[in-house]
């Protein structure tokens, strides 16, 4: 077993290494192929070693009327309640008090531009934090696996509301070295959304984080003679200056979007149909939207997104870069200069993987490679169901 030191950066592009001299000094580099989705898709792939068609997490919300936190909102189907953004904020606050024990990253978010009468169809996919036992219902996470082998680990920087990396990681002291130390650096994503990853504000942040990581690395190096270190990110960032108002598109076809059970996210529009006529209308409207496409079986297969049922939609429309929907479940996409969650085939969707230990041949690493690679360093067996591979060259020599 070799102790492992890992730094995770949310949304760091390989091209940004030019601003990060310490990270750029790592001799072994790969581009990281992302999943087609956002963090709720990427993190489970990283932590379970399997693609979304196995871990079954693709979006923050799924169709799940039986377990919705909004059961109380069913009355709005029958009452002429004033349904506007103000009342939605109020009722959402009420729901959070009613279900306060969701420890997941997003909790139970407000469905901003979704009519109240549709809220009771939906449930959040994540009901706890990534590192909590039983995060995924279908596969153990790397945290579950380490716990089951009594291998200790330490996570620094993932605590919501505990301050920036400079507080959480900067103030961390290595008291006792655990087999795995995981530093989580989340702010580059937020900076990139707000300013763009190539903006001076973000570049300044990256320079400072590079110094922070170097200081942690140097402190660790003093204490541990031999270890594996790797750095990775989950996806890149793509400038998204253009907007599509899908409500207006439906209006132009003489239909109201609100007629259909739907969720509009940054660059996805998902629909659930009560009958074939609804499907025909929606397909007719969307087929005229050339900024994106309706995902077909070939896409689900290519991106490992085949699902056992319609929880993520009877129809999923994908909006390509540089577009974003303007009225979404999250708000109005104002102040979003840049986005991710576009096709992994876009080079700008790539994250990165860096190490000081030689890597197997290949141009890309994948998010599902993280779990096998970490387990190989720790000398733990790699589960046969894992979709990823060990990235270390001659991994078998260290497994025995
Ligand atoms: Zn993001």
mmCIF file of C-alpha atoms and ligand atoms in Angstrom:
data_model
loop_
_atom_site.group_PDB
_atom_site.id
_atom_site.type_symbol
_atom_site.label_atom_id
_atom_site.label_comp_id
_atom_site.label_asym_id
_atom_site.label_seq_id
_atom_site.Cartn_x
_atom_site.Cartn_y
_atom_site.Cartn_z
ATOM 1 C CA UNK A 1 0.000 0.000 0.000
ATOM 2 C CA UNK A 2 1.322 3.422 -1.010
ATOM 3 C CA UNK A 3 -0.233 6.465 0.632
ATOM 4 C CA UNK A 4 -2.033 8.535 -1.961
ATOM 5 C CA UNK A 5 -2.338 12.293 -2.133
ATOM 6 C CA UNK A 6 -5.067 13.562 -4.453
ATOM 7 C CA UNK A 7 -6.135 17.038 -5.493
ATOM 8 C CA UNK A 8 -9.489 17.414 -7.236
ATOM 9 C CA UNK A 9 -10.265 20.612 -9.139
ATOM 10 C CA UNK A 10 -13.826 21.228 -10.236
ATOM 11 C CA UNK A 11 -13.841 22.268 -13.913
ATOM 12 C CA UNK A 12 -10.132 22.844 -14.540
ATOM 13 C CA UNK A 13 -9.234 22.807 -18.251
ATOM 14 C CA UNK A 14 -5.919 21.335 -19.454
ATOM 15 C CA UNK A 15 -5.283 24.613 -21.295
ATOM 16 C CA UNK A 16 -5.281 26.466 -17.949
ATOM 17 C CA UNK A 17 -2.151 24.665 -16.753
ATOM 18 C CA UNK A 18 -0.150 27.471 -18.292
ATOM 19 C CA UNK A 19 -1.253 29.600 -15.332
ATOM 20 C CA UNK A 20 -0.328 26.911 -12.802
ATOM 21 C CA UNK A 21 3.423 26.267 -12.922
ATOM 22 C CA UNK A 22 3.470 23.723 -10.100
ATOM 23 C CA UNK A 23 0.730 21.562 -11.614
ATOM 24 C CA UNK A 24 2.244 22.009 -15.046
ATOM 25 C CA UNK A 25 5.503 20.547 -13.715
ATOM 26 C CA UNK A 26 3.846 17.122 -13.298
ATOM 27 C CA UNK A 27 5.538 14.967 -15.935
ATOM 28 C CA UNK A 28 2.571 12.752 -16.840
ATOM 29 C CA UNK A 29 -0.541 14.401 -18.220
ATOM 30 C CA UNK A 30 -3.761 13.222 -19.798
ATOM 31 C CA UNK A 31 -6.864 14.978 -20.970
ATOM 32 C CA UNK A 32 -9.860 13.740 -18.972
ATOM 33 C CA UNK A 33 -12.923 12.698 -20.966
ATOM 34 C CA UNK A 34 -16.047 13.844 -19.149
ATOM 35 C CA UNK A 35 -19.568 12.394 -19.024
ATOM 36 C CA UNK A 36 -22.541 13.952 -20.818
ATOM 37 C CA UNK A 37 -24.070 15.721 -17.857
ATOM 38 C CA UNK A 38 -23.231 17.986 -14.943
ATOM 39 C CA UNK A 39 -21.638 17.312 -11.563
ATOM 40 C CA UNK A 40 -24.468 15.002 -10.494
ATOM 41 C CA UNK A 41 -23.375 12.768 -13.404
ATOM 42 C CA UNK A 42 -19.593 13.171 -13.107
ATOM 43 C CA UNK A 43 -19.069 12.655 -9.386
ATOM 44 C CA UNK A 44 -20.758 9.253 -9.222
ATOM 45 C CA UNK A 45 -18.657 8.079 -12.212
ATOM 46 C CA UNK A 46 -15.496 9.248 -10.442
ATOM 47 C CA UNK A 47 -16.393 7.672 -7.133
ATOM 48 C CA UNK A 48 -17.970 4.409 -8.344
ATOM 49 C CA UNK A 49 -15.848 3.504 -11.395
ATOM 50 C CA UNK A 50 -18.984 2.897 -13.476
ATOM 51 C CA UNK A 51 -20.764 4.973 -16.099
ATOM 52 C CA UNK A 52 -24.225 6.547 -15.654
ATOM 53 C CA UNK A 53 -26.009 3.549 -17.194
ATOM 54 C CA UNK A 54 -24.914 1.636 -14.085
ATOM 55 C CA UNK A 55 -24.839 4.262 -11.324
ATOM 56 C CA UNK A 56 -28.087 5.721 -12.718
ATOM 57 C CA UNK A 57 -27.418 9.358 -11.830
ATOM 58 C CA UNK A 58 -27.776 11.782 -14.707
ATOM 59 C CA UNK A 59 -29.655 14.870 -13.487
ATOM 60 C CA UNK A 60 -30.412 16.603 -10.194
ATOM 61 C CA UNK A 61 -34.128 15.867 -10.646
ATOM 62 C CA UNK A 62 -35.910 12.724 -11.739
ATOM 63 C CA UNK A 63 -39.528 11.848 -12.383
ATOM 64 C CA UNK A 64 -40.602 10.090 -9.188
ATOM 65 C CA UNK A 65 -44.116 11.059 -8.071
ATOM 66 C CA UNK A 66 -44.157 8.341 -5.411
ATOM 67 C CA UNK A 67 -41.282 9.836 -3.435
ATOM 68 C CA UNK A 68 -41.509 13.532 -4.164
ATOM 69 C CA UNK A 69 -40.772 16.005 -1.373
ATOM 70 C CA UNK A 70 -43.563 18.158 -2.852
ATOM 71 C CA UNK A 71 -46.512 15.900 -2.083
ATOM 72 C CA UNK A 72 -48.151 18.857 -0.363
ATOM 73 C CA UNK A 73 -48.125 20.796 -3.669
ATOM 74 C CA UNK A 74 -50.664 18.413 -5.227
ATOM 75 C CA UNK A 75 -53.437 20.682 -3.971
ATOM 76 C CA UNK A 76 -52.348 23.280 -6.527
ATOM 77 C CA UNK A 77 -53.732 21.108 -9.246
ATOM 78 C CA UNK A 78 -57.159 21.847 -7.790
ATOM 79 C CA UNK A 79 -56.800 25.245 -6.160
ATOM 80 C CA UNK A 80 -56.522 28.469 -8.046
ATOM 81 C CA UNK A 81 -53.423 29.313 -6.011
ATOM 82 C CA UNK A 82 -51.377 32.238 -7.269
ATOM 83 C CA UNK A 83 -48.450 30.529 -8.934
ATOM 84 C CA UNK A 84 -45.613 32.980 -9.453
ATOM 85 C CA UNK A 85 -41.919 33.082 -8.660
ATOM 86 C CA UNK A 86 -42.606 34.724 -5.281
ATOM 87 C CA UNK A 87 -44.998 32.054 -4.085
ATOM 88 C CA UNK A 88 -42.651 29.358 -5.358
ATOM 89 C CA UNK A 89 -39.836 30.766 -3.215
ATOM 90 C CA UNK A 90 -42.117 30.819 -0.193
ATOM 91 C CA UNK A 91 -43.396 27.269 -0.665
ATOM 92 C CA UNK A 92 -39.949 25.938 -1.375
ATOM 93 C CA UNK A 93 -38.716 27.360 1.920
ATOM 94 C CA UNK A 94 -41.605 25.620 3.602
ATOM 95 C CA UNK A 95 -40.612 22.285 1.994
ATOM 96 C CA UNK A 96 -37.018 22.604 3.100
ATOM 97 C CA UNK A 97 -38.127 22.963 6.685
ATOM 98 C CA UNK A 98 -40.283 19.931 6.219
ATOM 99 C CA UNK A 99 -37.429 17.832 4.788
ATOM 100 C CA UNK A 100 -34.308 19.379 6.323
ATOM 101 C CA UNK A 101 -32.143 16.280 6.521
ATOM 102 C CA UNK A 102 -30.979 16.156 2.909
ATOM 103 C CA UNK A 103 -27.201 16.461 3.127
ATOM 104 C CA UNK A 104 -26.540 16.255 -0.618
ATOM 105 C CA UNK A 105 -24.675 18.989 -2.472
ATOM 106 C CA UNK A 106 -27.821 20.557 -3.879
ATOM 107 C CA UNK A 107 -30.300 19.626 -1.149
ATOM 108 C CA UNK A 108 -33.832 20.171 -2.469
ATOM 109 C CA UNK A 109 -33.359 23.112 -4.846
ATOM 110 C CA UNK A 110 -36.064 25.556 -5.837
ATOM 111 C CA UNK A 111 -37.703 24.780 -9.188
ATOM 112 C CA UNK A 112 -37.739 28.379 -10.340
ATOM 113 C CA UNK A 113 -39.480 28.314 -13.708
ATOM 114 C CA UNK A 114 -41.595 25.207 -13.219
ATOM 115 C CA UNK A 115 -45.346 25.530 -12.589
ATOM 116 C CA UNK A 116 -46.219 24.441 -9.043
ATOM 117 C CA UNK A 117 -48.666 21.853 -10.328
ATOM 118 C CA UNK A 118 -45.726 19.885 -11.788
ATOM 119 C CA UNK A 119 -43.535 19.924 -8.694
ATOM 120 C CA UNK A 120 -45.117 16.780 -7.188
ATOM 121 C CA UNK A 121 -43.944 14.732 -10.163
ATOM 122 C CA UNK A 122 -40.277 15.216 -9.250
ATOM 123 C CA UNK A 123 -37.780 14.087 -6.663
ATOM 124 C CA UNK A 124 -34.091 14.837 -6.125
ATOM 125 C CA UNK A 125 -31.714 12.088 -7.188
ATOM 126 C CA UNK A 126 -29.104 12.686 -4.494
ATOM 127 C CA UNK A 127 -30.286 12.249 -0.932
ATOM 128 C CA UNK A 128 -26.893 12.540 0.759
ATOM 129 C CA UNK A 129 -23.332 13.742 0.224
ATOM 130 C CA UNK A 130 -20.928 11.862 -2.069
ATOM 131 C CA UNK A 131 -18.805 10.552 0.782
ATOM 132 C CA UNK A 132 -21.664 9.420 3.015
ATOM 133 C CA UNK A 133 -22.314 5.667 3.276
ATOM 134 C CA UNK A 134 -24.743 4.422 0.646
ATOM 135 C CA UNK A 135 -24.585 7.521 -1.566
ATOM 136 C CA UNK A 136 -25.346 5.405 -4.640
ATOM 137 C CA UNK A 137 -28.119 2.862 -4.512
ATOM 138 C CA UNK A 138 -26.632 0.499 -7.109
ATOM 139 C CA UNK A 139 -22.854 0.444 -6.476
ATOM 140 C CA UNK A 140 -20.517 1.230 -3.590
ATOM 141 C CA UNK A 141 -18.446 4.392 -3.863
ATOM 142 C CA UNK A 142 -14.729 4.446 -3.274
ATOM 143 C CA UNK A 143 -15.534 5.841 0.172
ATOM 144 C CA UNK A 144 -17.768 2.830 0.906
ATOM 145 C CA UNK A 145 -15.069 0.441 -0.360
ATOM 146 C CA UNK A 146 -12.322 2.009 1.761
ATOM 147 C CA UNK A 147 -14.571 1.903 4.830
ATOM 148 C CA UNK A 148 -15.342 -1.777 4.203
ATOM 149 C CA UNK A 149 -11.584 -2.518 4.126
ATOM 150 C CA UNK A 150 -10.989 -0.327 7.195
ATOM 151 C CA UNK A 151 -8.673 1.874 5.128
ATOM 152 C CA UNK A 152 -8.680 5.366 6.556
ATOM 153 C CA UNK A 153 -9.009 8.457 4.453
ATOM 154 C CA UNK A 154 -9.267 12.162 4.957
ATOM 155 C CA UNK A 155 -11.286 14.611 2.849
ATOM 156 C CA UNK A 156 -10.452 18.298 3.054
ATOM 157 C CA UNK A 157 -12.319 21.096 1.321
ATOM 158 C CA UNK A 158 -15.673 19.444 0.634
ATOM 159 C CA UNK A 159 -17.531 20.935 3.594
ATOM 160 C CA UNK A 160 -20.286 23.226 2.385
ATOM 161 C CA UNK A 161 -20.271 26.635 4.039
ATOM 162 C CA UNK A 162 -16.850 26.111 5.655
ATOM 163 C CA UNK A 163 -15.170 28.753 3.516
ATOM 164 C CA UNK A 164 -12.959 28.767 0.462
ATOM 165 C CA UNK A 165 -10.066 26.467 -0.312
ATOM 166 C CA UNK A 166 -7.743 28.990 1.329
ATOM 167 C CA UNK A 167 -9.602 28.486 4.609
ATOM 168 C CA UNK A 168 -10.358 24.784 4.466
ATOM 169 C CA UNK A 169 -7.191 23.507 2.787
ATOM 170 C CA UNK A 170 -4.888 26.365 3.758
ATOM 171 C CA UNK A 171 -5.578 25.818 7.452
ATOM 172 C CA UNK A 172 -5.309 22.047 7.274
ATOM 173 C CA UNK A 173 -2.361 20.469 9.096
ATOM 174 C CA UNK A 174 -1.148 16.912 8.501
ATOM 175 C CA UNK A 175 -1.456 15.441 11.981
ATOM 176 C CA UNK A 176 -1.597 11.783 11.042
ATOM 177 C CA UNK A 177 -1.109 10.557 7.486
ATOM 178 C CA UNK A 178 -4.011 8.404 6.338
ATOM 179 C CA UNK A 179 -3.650 6.023 3.389
ATOM 180 C CA UNK A 180 -5.645 8.462 1.242
ATOM 181 C CA UNK A 181 -5.755 12.240 1.545
ATOM 182 C CA UNK A 182 -8.271 13.929 -0.742
ATOM 183 C CA UNK A 183 -8.169 17.679 -1.217
ATOM 184 C CA UNK A 184 -11.263 19.064 -2.912
ATOM 185 C CA UNK A 185 -10.953 22.418 -4.701
ATOM 186 C CA UNK A 186 -14.320 23.642 -5.885
ATOM 187 C CA UNK A 187 -14.030 27.326 -6.714
ATOM 188 C CA UNK A 188 -12.673 27.325 -10.272
ATOM 189 C CA UNK A 189 -16.082 26.159 -11.473
ATOM 190 C CA UNK A 190 -17.890 29.086 -9.873
ATOM 191 C CA UNK A 191 -15.315 31.581 -11.116
ATOM 192 C CA UNK A 192 -15.554 30.120 -14.608
ATOM 193 C CA UNK A 193 -19.356 30.366 -14.649
ATOM 194 C CA UNK A 194 -19.203 33.947 -13.490
ATOM 195 C CA UNK A 195 -16.211 35.305 -15.415
ATOM 196 C CA UNK A 196 -15.127 32.574 -17.861
ATOM 197 C CA UNK A 197 -12.072 30.394 -17.270
ATOM 198 C CA UNK A 198 -9.835 32.651 -19.358
ATOM 199 C CA UNK A 199 -10.804 35.837 -17.474
ATOM 200 C CA UNK A 200 -8.237 37.686 -15.302
ATOM 201 C CA UNK A 201 -10.268 36.999 -12.120
ATOM 202 C CA UNK A 202 -10.168 33.242 -12.729
ATOM 203 C CA UNK A 203 -6.524 33.225 -13.818
ATOM 204 C CA UNK A 204 -5.550 35.039 -10.608
ATOM 205 C CA UNK A 205 -7.487 32.453 -8.599
ATOM 206 C CA UNK A 206 -5.792 29.572 -10.426
ATOM 207 C CA UNK A 207 -2.336 31.037 -9.764
ATOM 208 C CA UNK A 208 -3.095 31.284 -6.051
ATOM 209 C CA UNK A 209 -4.563 27.778 -5.903
ATOM 210 C CA UNK A 210 -1.466 26.428 -7.649
ATOM 211 C CA UNK A 211 0.637 27.903 -4.838
ATOM 212 C CA UNK A 212 -1.732 26.476 -2.233
ATOM 213 C CA UNK A 213 -1.453 23.000 -3.747
ATOM 214 C CA UNK A 214 2.319 23.259 -3.936
ATOM 215 C CA UNK A 215 2.532 24.206 -0.252
ATOM 216 C CA UNK A 216 0.405 21.182 0.712
ATOM 217 C CA UNK A 217 2.463 18.929 -1.515
ATOM 218 C CA UNK A 218 5.729 20.151 0.027
ATOM 219 C CA UNK A 219 4.422 19.625 3.568
ATOM 220 C CA UNK A 220 3.254 16.101 2.709
ATOM 221 C CA UNK A 221 6.546 15.263 1.026
ATOM 222 C CA UNK A 222 8.380 16.080 4.264
ATOM 223 C CA UNK A 223 6.306 13.488 6.131
ATOM 224 C CA UNK A 224 5.860 10.657 3.623
ATOM 225 C CA UNK A 225 8.898 9.217 1.849
ATOM 226 C CA UNK A 226 7.084 7.359 -0.911
ATOM 227 C CA UNK A 227 3.619 8.048 -2.176
ATOM 228 C CA UNK A 228 1.455 8.404 -5.257
ATOM 229 C CA UNK A 229 0.072 11.790 -6.106
ATOM 230 C CA UNK A 230 -2.486 12.618 -8.719
ATOM 231 C CA UNK A 231 -4.500 15.670 -9.669
ATOM 232 C CA UNK A 232 -7.692 15.542 -11.650
ATOM 233 C CA UNK A 233 -10.695 17.524 -12.751
ATOM 234 C CA UNK A 234 -14.119 16.415 -13.927
ATOM 235 C CA UNK A 235 -14.720 18.601 -16.975
ATOM 236 C CA UNK A 236 -13.707 21.798 -18.719
ATOM 237 C CA UNK A 237 -15.656 24.989 -19.384
ATOM 238 C CA UNK A 238 -17.118 26.409 -22.573
ATOM 239 C CA UNK A 239 -18.054 30.068 -23.109
ATOM 240 C CA UNK A 240 -21.831 30.280 -23.506
ATOM 241 C CA UNK A 241 -22.771 33.793 -24.606
ATOM 242 C CA UNK A 242 -25.984 32.897 -26.484
ATOM 243 C CA UNK A 243 -29.460 32.267 -25.110
ATOM 244 C CA UNK A 244 -32.477 30.324 -26.303
ATOM 245 C CA UNK A 245 -35.900 31.157 -24.848
ATOM 246 C CA UNK A 246 -37.667 27.844 -25.261
ATOM 247 C CA UNK A 247 -40.927 29.337 -23.966
ATOM 248 C CA UNK A 248 -40.856 31.760 -26.912
ATOM 249 C CA UNK A 249 -40.052 28.947 -29.353
ATOM 250 C CA UNK A 250 -43.148 27.044 -28.243
ATOM 251 C CA UNK A 251 -45.164 30.255 -28.391
ATOM 252 C CA UNK A 252 -44.123 30.755 -32.009
ATOM 253 C CA UNK A 253 -45.681 27.383 -32.761
ATOM 254 C CA UNK A 254 -48.869 28.429 -31.031
ATOM 255 C CA UNK A 255 -48.418 26.132 -28.027
ATOM 256 C CA UNK A 256 -47.567 26.853 -24.426
ATOM 257 C CA UNK A 257 -44.570 25.056 -22.973
ATOM 258 C CA UNK A 258 -46.348 24.987 -19.611
ATOM 259 C CA UNK A 259 -48.876 22.571 -21.114
ATOM 260 C CA UNK A 260 -46.278 19.802 -20.876
ATOM 261 C CA UNK A 261 -44.610 18.155 -17.915
ATOM 262 C CA UNK A 262 -41.082 19.378 -18.387
ATOM 263 C CA UNK A 263 -37.832 20.502 -16.772
ATOM 264 C CA UNK A 264 -35.523 23.007 -18.481
ATOM 265 C CA UNK A 265 -31.958 22.985 -17.209
ATOM 266 C CA UNK A 266 -28.911 24.930 -18.403
ATOM 267 C CA UNK A 267 -28.663 23.135 -21.724
ATOM 268 C CA UNK A 268 -31.222 20.353 -21.474
ATOM 269 C CA UNK A 269 -34.999 20.280 -21.948
ATOM 270 C CA UNK A 270 -36.688 17.149 -20.653
ATOM 271 C CA UNK A 271 -40.286 16.098 -21.204
ATOM 272 C CA UNK A 272 -42.660 13.483 -19.850
ATOM 273 C CA UNK A 273 -45.722 12.728 -21.993
ATOM 274 C CA UNK A 274 -49.218 11.801 -20.900
ATOM 275 C CA UNK A 275 -50.159 10.697 -24.423
ATOM 276 C CA UNK A 276 -48.838 10.354 -27.981
ATOM 277 C CA UNK A 277 -50.327 13.650 -29.069
ATOM 278 C CA UNK A 278 -48.193 15.524 -26.538
ATOM 279 C CA UNK A 279 -45.106 13.774 -27.840
ATOM 280 C CA UNK A 280 -45.960 14.627 -31.443
ATOM 281 C CA UNK A 281 -46.397 18.327 -30.646
ATOM 282 C CA UNK A 282 -43.169 18.583 -28.656
ATOM 283 C CA UNK A 283 -41.186 16.694 -31.283
ATOM 284 C CA UNK A 284 -42.545 18.977 -34.001
ATOM 285 C CA UNK A 285 -41.503 22.124 -32.100
ATOM 286 C CA UNK A 286 -38.066 20.817 -31.107
ATOM 287 C CA UNK A 287 -37.234 19.510 -34.569
ATOM 288 C CA UNK A 288 -37.097 23.145 -35.693
ATOM 289 C CA UNK A 289 -34.515 24.072 -33.047
ATOM 290 C CA UNK A 290 -31.173 23.735 -34.786
ATOM 291 C CA UNK A 291 -29.180 24.912 -31.752
ATOM 292 C CA UNK A 292 -29.457 21.394 -30.392
ATOM 293 C CA UNK A 293 -30.926 17.955 -30.951
ATOM 294 C CA UNK A 294 -33.203 15.332 -29.468
ATOM 295 C CA UNK A 295 -30.982 12.641 -27.942
ATOM 296 C CA UNK A 296 -31.486 9.291 -29.664
ATOM 297 C CA UNK A 297 -30.547 5.697 -28.803
ATOM 298 C CA UNK A 298 -27.169 6.134 -30.516
ATOM 299 C CA UNK A 299 -26.350 8.980 -28.117
ATOM 300 C CA UNK A 300 -27.516 7.064 -25.046
ATOM 301 C CA UNK A 301 -25.337 4.169 -26.132
ATOM 302 C CA UNK A 302 -22.298 6.277 -27.029
ATOM 303 C CA UNK A 303 -22.360 8.197 -23.735
ATOM 304 C CA UNK A 304 -23.369 5.253 -21.529
ATOM 305 C CA UNK A 305 -26.697 6.839 -20.607
ATOM 306 C CA UNK A 306 -29.148 3.995 -21.181
ATOM 307 C CA UNK A 307 -31.635 4.093 -18.293
ATOM 308 C CA UNK A 308 -34.019 1.368 -17.083
ATOM 309 C CA UNK A 309 -37.054 3.676 -17.239
ATOM 310 C CA UNK A 310 -38.166 7.217 -18.090
ATOM 311 C CA UNK A 311 -36.973 8.805 -14.828
ATOM 312 C CA UNK A 312 -34.866 11.352 -16.759
ATOM 313 C CA UNK A 313 -37.416 11.989 -19.463
ATOM 314 C CA UNK A 314 -39.480 10.427 -22.213
ATOM 315 C CA UNK A 315 -37.580 12.851 -24.405
ATOM 316 C CA UNK A 316 -34.314 14.669 -23.705
ATOM 317 C CA UNK A 317 -33.376 17.644 -25.873
ATOM 318 C CA UNK A 318 -29.711 18.670 -25.766
ATOM 319 C CA UNK A 319 -28.772 22.298 -26.465
ATOM 320 C CA UNK A 320 -25.247 22.629 -27.831
ATOM 321 C CA UNK A 321 -22.585 25.246 -27.086
ATOM 322 C CA UNK A 322 -22.480 28.235 -27.141
ATOM 323 C CA UNK A 323 -26.173 28.267 -26.156
ATOM 324 C CA UNK A 324 -27.947 28.154 -22.827
ATOM 325 C CA UNK A 325 -31.648 28.203 -22.052
ATOM 326 C CA UNK A 326 -32.661 31.558 -20.597
ATOM 327 C CA UNK A 327 -35.494 30.409 -18.285
ATOM 328 C CA UNK A 328 -34.547 27.300 -16.350
ATOM 329 C CA UNK A 329 -35.305 25.457 -13.136
ATOM 330 C CA UNK A 330 -32.305 27.295 -11.667
ATOM 331 C CA UNK A 331 -33.308 30.811 -12.688
ATOM 332 C CA UNK A 332 -32.639 32.980 -15.681
ATOM 333 C CA UNK A 333 -29.034 32.073 -16.640
ATOM 334 C CA UNK A 334 -27.955 35.647 -15.995
ATOM 335 C CA UNK A 335 -24.328 35.930 -14.977
ATOM 336 C CA UNK A 336 -23.504 32.571 -16.596
ATOM 337 C CA UNK A 337 -20.698 33.454 -18.967
ATOM 338 C CA UNK A 338 -19.533 29.907 -19.351
ATOM 339 C CA UNK A 339 -20.993 26.415 -18.934
ATOM 340 C CA UNK A 340 -20.211 22.704 -19.002
ATOM 341 C CA UNK A 341 -22.375 19.667 -19.595
ATOM 342 C CA UNK A 342 -21.945 19.840 -23.354
ATOM 343 C CA UNK A 343 -20.966 16.818 -25.458
ATOM 344 C CA UNK A 344 -17.752 15.167 -24.213
ATOM 345 C CA UNK A 345 -16.586 15.183 -27.847
ATOM 346 C CA UNK A 346 -15.951 18.939 -27.601
ATOM 347 C CA UNK A 347 -12.240 19.244 -26.686
ATOM 348 C CA UNK A 348 -13.205 22.119 -24.356
ATOM 349 C CA UNK A 349 -15.329 19.657 -22.349
ATOM 350 C CA UNK A 350 -12.162 17.864 -21.244
ATOM 351 C CA UNK A 351 -10.849 17.952 -17.708
ATOM 352 C CA UNK A 352 -7.364 16.727 -16.846
ATOM 353 C CA UNK A 353 -5.388 14.044 -15.025
ATOM 354 C CA UNK A 354 -1.834 14.682 -13.809
ATOM 355 C CA UNK A 355 0.589 12.386 -12.054
ATOM 356 C CA UNK A 356 4.212 11.916 -11.159
ATOM 357 C CA UNK A 357 4.063 8.221 -11.907
ATOM 358 C CA UNK A 358 4.145 6.911 -15.482
ATOM 359 C CA UNK A 359 0.780 6.242 -17.066
ATOM 360 C CA UNK A 360 -0.544 3.645 -19.472
ATOM 361 C CA UNK A 361 -0.579 4.668 -23.118
ATOM 362 C CA UNK A 362 -3.514 6.722 -24.308
ATOM 363 C CA UNK A 363 -4.571 10.255 -24.970
ATOM 364 C CA UNK A 364 -7.524 10.409 -22.587
ATOM 365 C CA UNK A 365 -8.248 9.288 -19.068
ATOM 366 C CA UNK A 366 -11.893 8.791 -18.088
ATOM 367 C CA UNK A 367 -13.717 9.667 -14.894
ATOM 368 C CA UNK A 368 -14.387 5.961 -14.295
ATOM 369 C CA UNK A 369 -10.599 5.376 -14.152
ATOM 370 C CA UNK A 370 -10.264 7.245 -10.847
ATOM 371 C CA UNK A 371 -11.589 4.437 -8.643
ATOM 372 C CA UNK A 372 -9.444 1.603 -10.116
ATOM 373 C CA UNK A 373 -6.360 3.844 -10.147
ATOM 374 C CA UNK A 374 -6.746 4.811 -6.516
ATOM 375 C CA UNK A 375 -7.505 1.246 -5.401
ATOM 376 C CA UNK A 376 -4.411 -0.008 -7.273
ATOM 377 C CA UNK A 377 -2.175 2.417 -5.371
ATOM 378 C CA UNK A 378 -3.722 1.338 -2.094
ATOM 379 C CA UNK A 379 -3.232 -2.335 -2.988
ATOM 380 C CA UNK A 380 -6.956 -3.083 -2.841
ATOM 381 C CA UNK A 381 -8.763 -5.377 -5.286
ATOM 382 C CA UNK A 382 -10.430 -3.700 -8.238
ATOM 383 C CA UNK A 383 -14.070 -4.704 -8.607
ATOM 384 C CA UNK A 384 -14.793 -6.720 -11.727
ATOM 385 C CA UNK A 385 -17.791 -4.541 -12.642
ATOM 386 C CA UNK A 386 -15.670 -1.375 -12.896
ATOM 387 C CA UNK A 387 -15.832 0.292 -16.320
ATOM 388 C CA UNK A 388 -12.561 2.145 -15.869
ATOM 389 C CA UNK A 389 -8.942 1.020 -15.933
ATOM 390 C CA UNK A 390 -5.893 1.484 -13.730
ATOM 391 C CA UNK A 391 -3.978 4.399 -15.198
ATOM 392 C CA UNK A 392 -0.583 3.474 -13.734
ATOM 393 C CA UNK A 393 1.837 1.870 -16.090
ATOM 394 C CA UNK A 394 2.668 -1.717 -15.027
ATOM 395 C CA UNK A 395 0.007 -1.532 -12.345
ATOM 396 C CA UNK A 396 0.187 -5.276 -11.699
ATOM 397 C CA UNK A 397 3.746 -4.966 -10.306
ATOM 398 C CA UNK A 398 2.418 -2.935 -7.393
ATOM 399 C CA UNK A 399 -0.777 -4.867 -6.885
ATOM 400 C CA UNK A 400 0.893 -7.941 -5.445
HETATM 401 ZN ZN1 LIG B 1 -20.466 24.204 -12.819
#
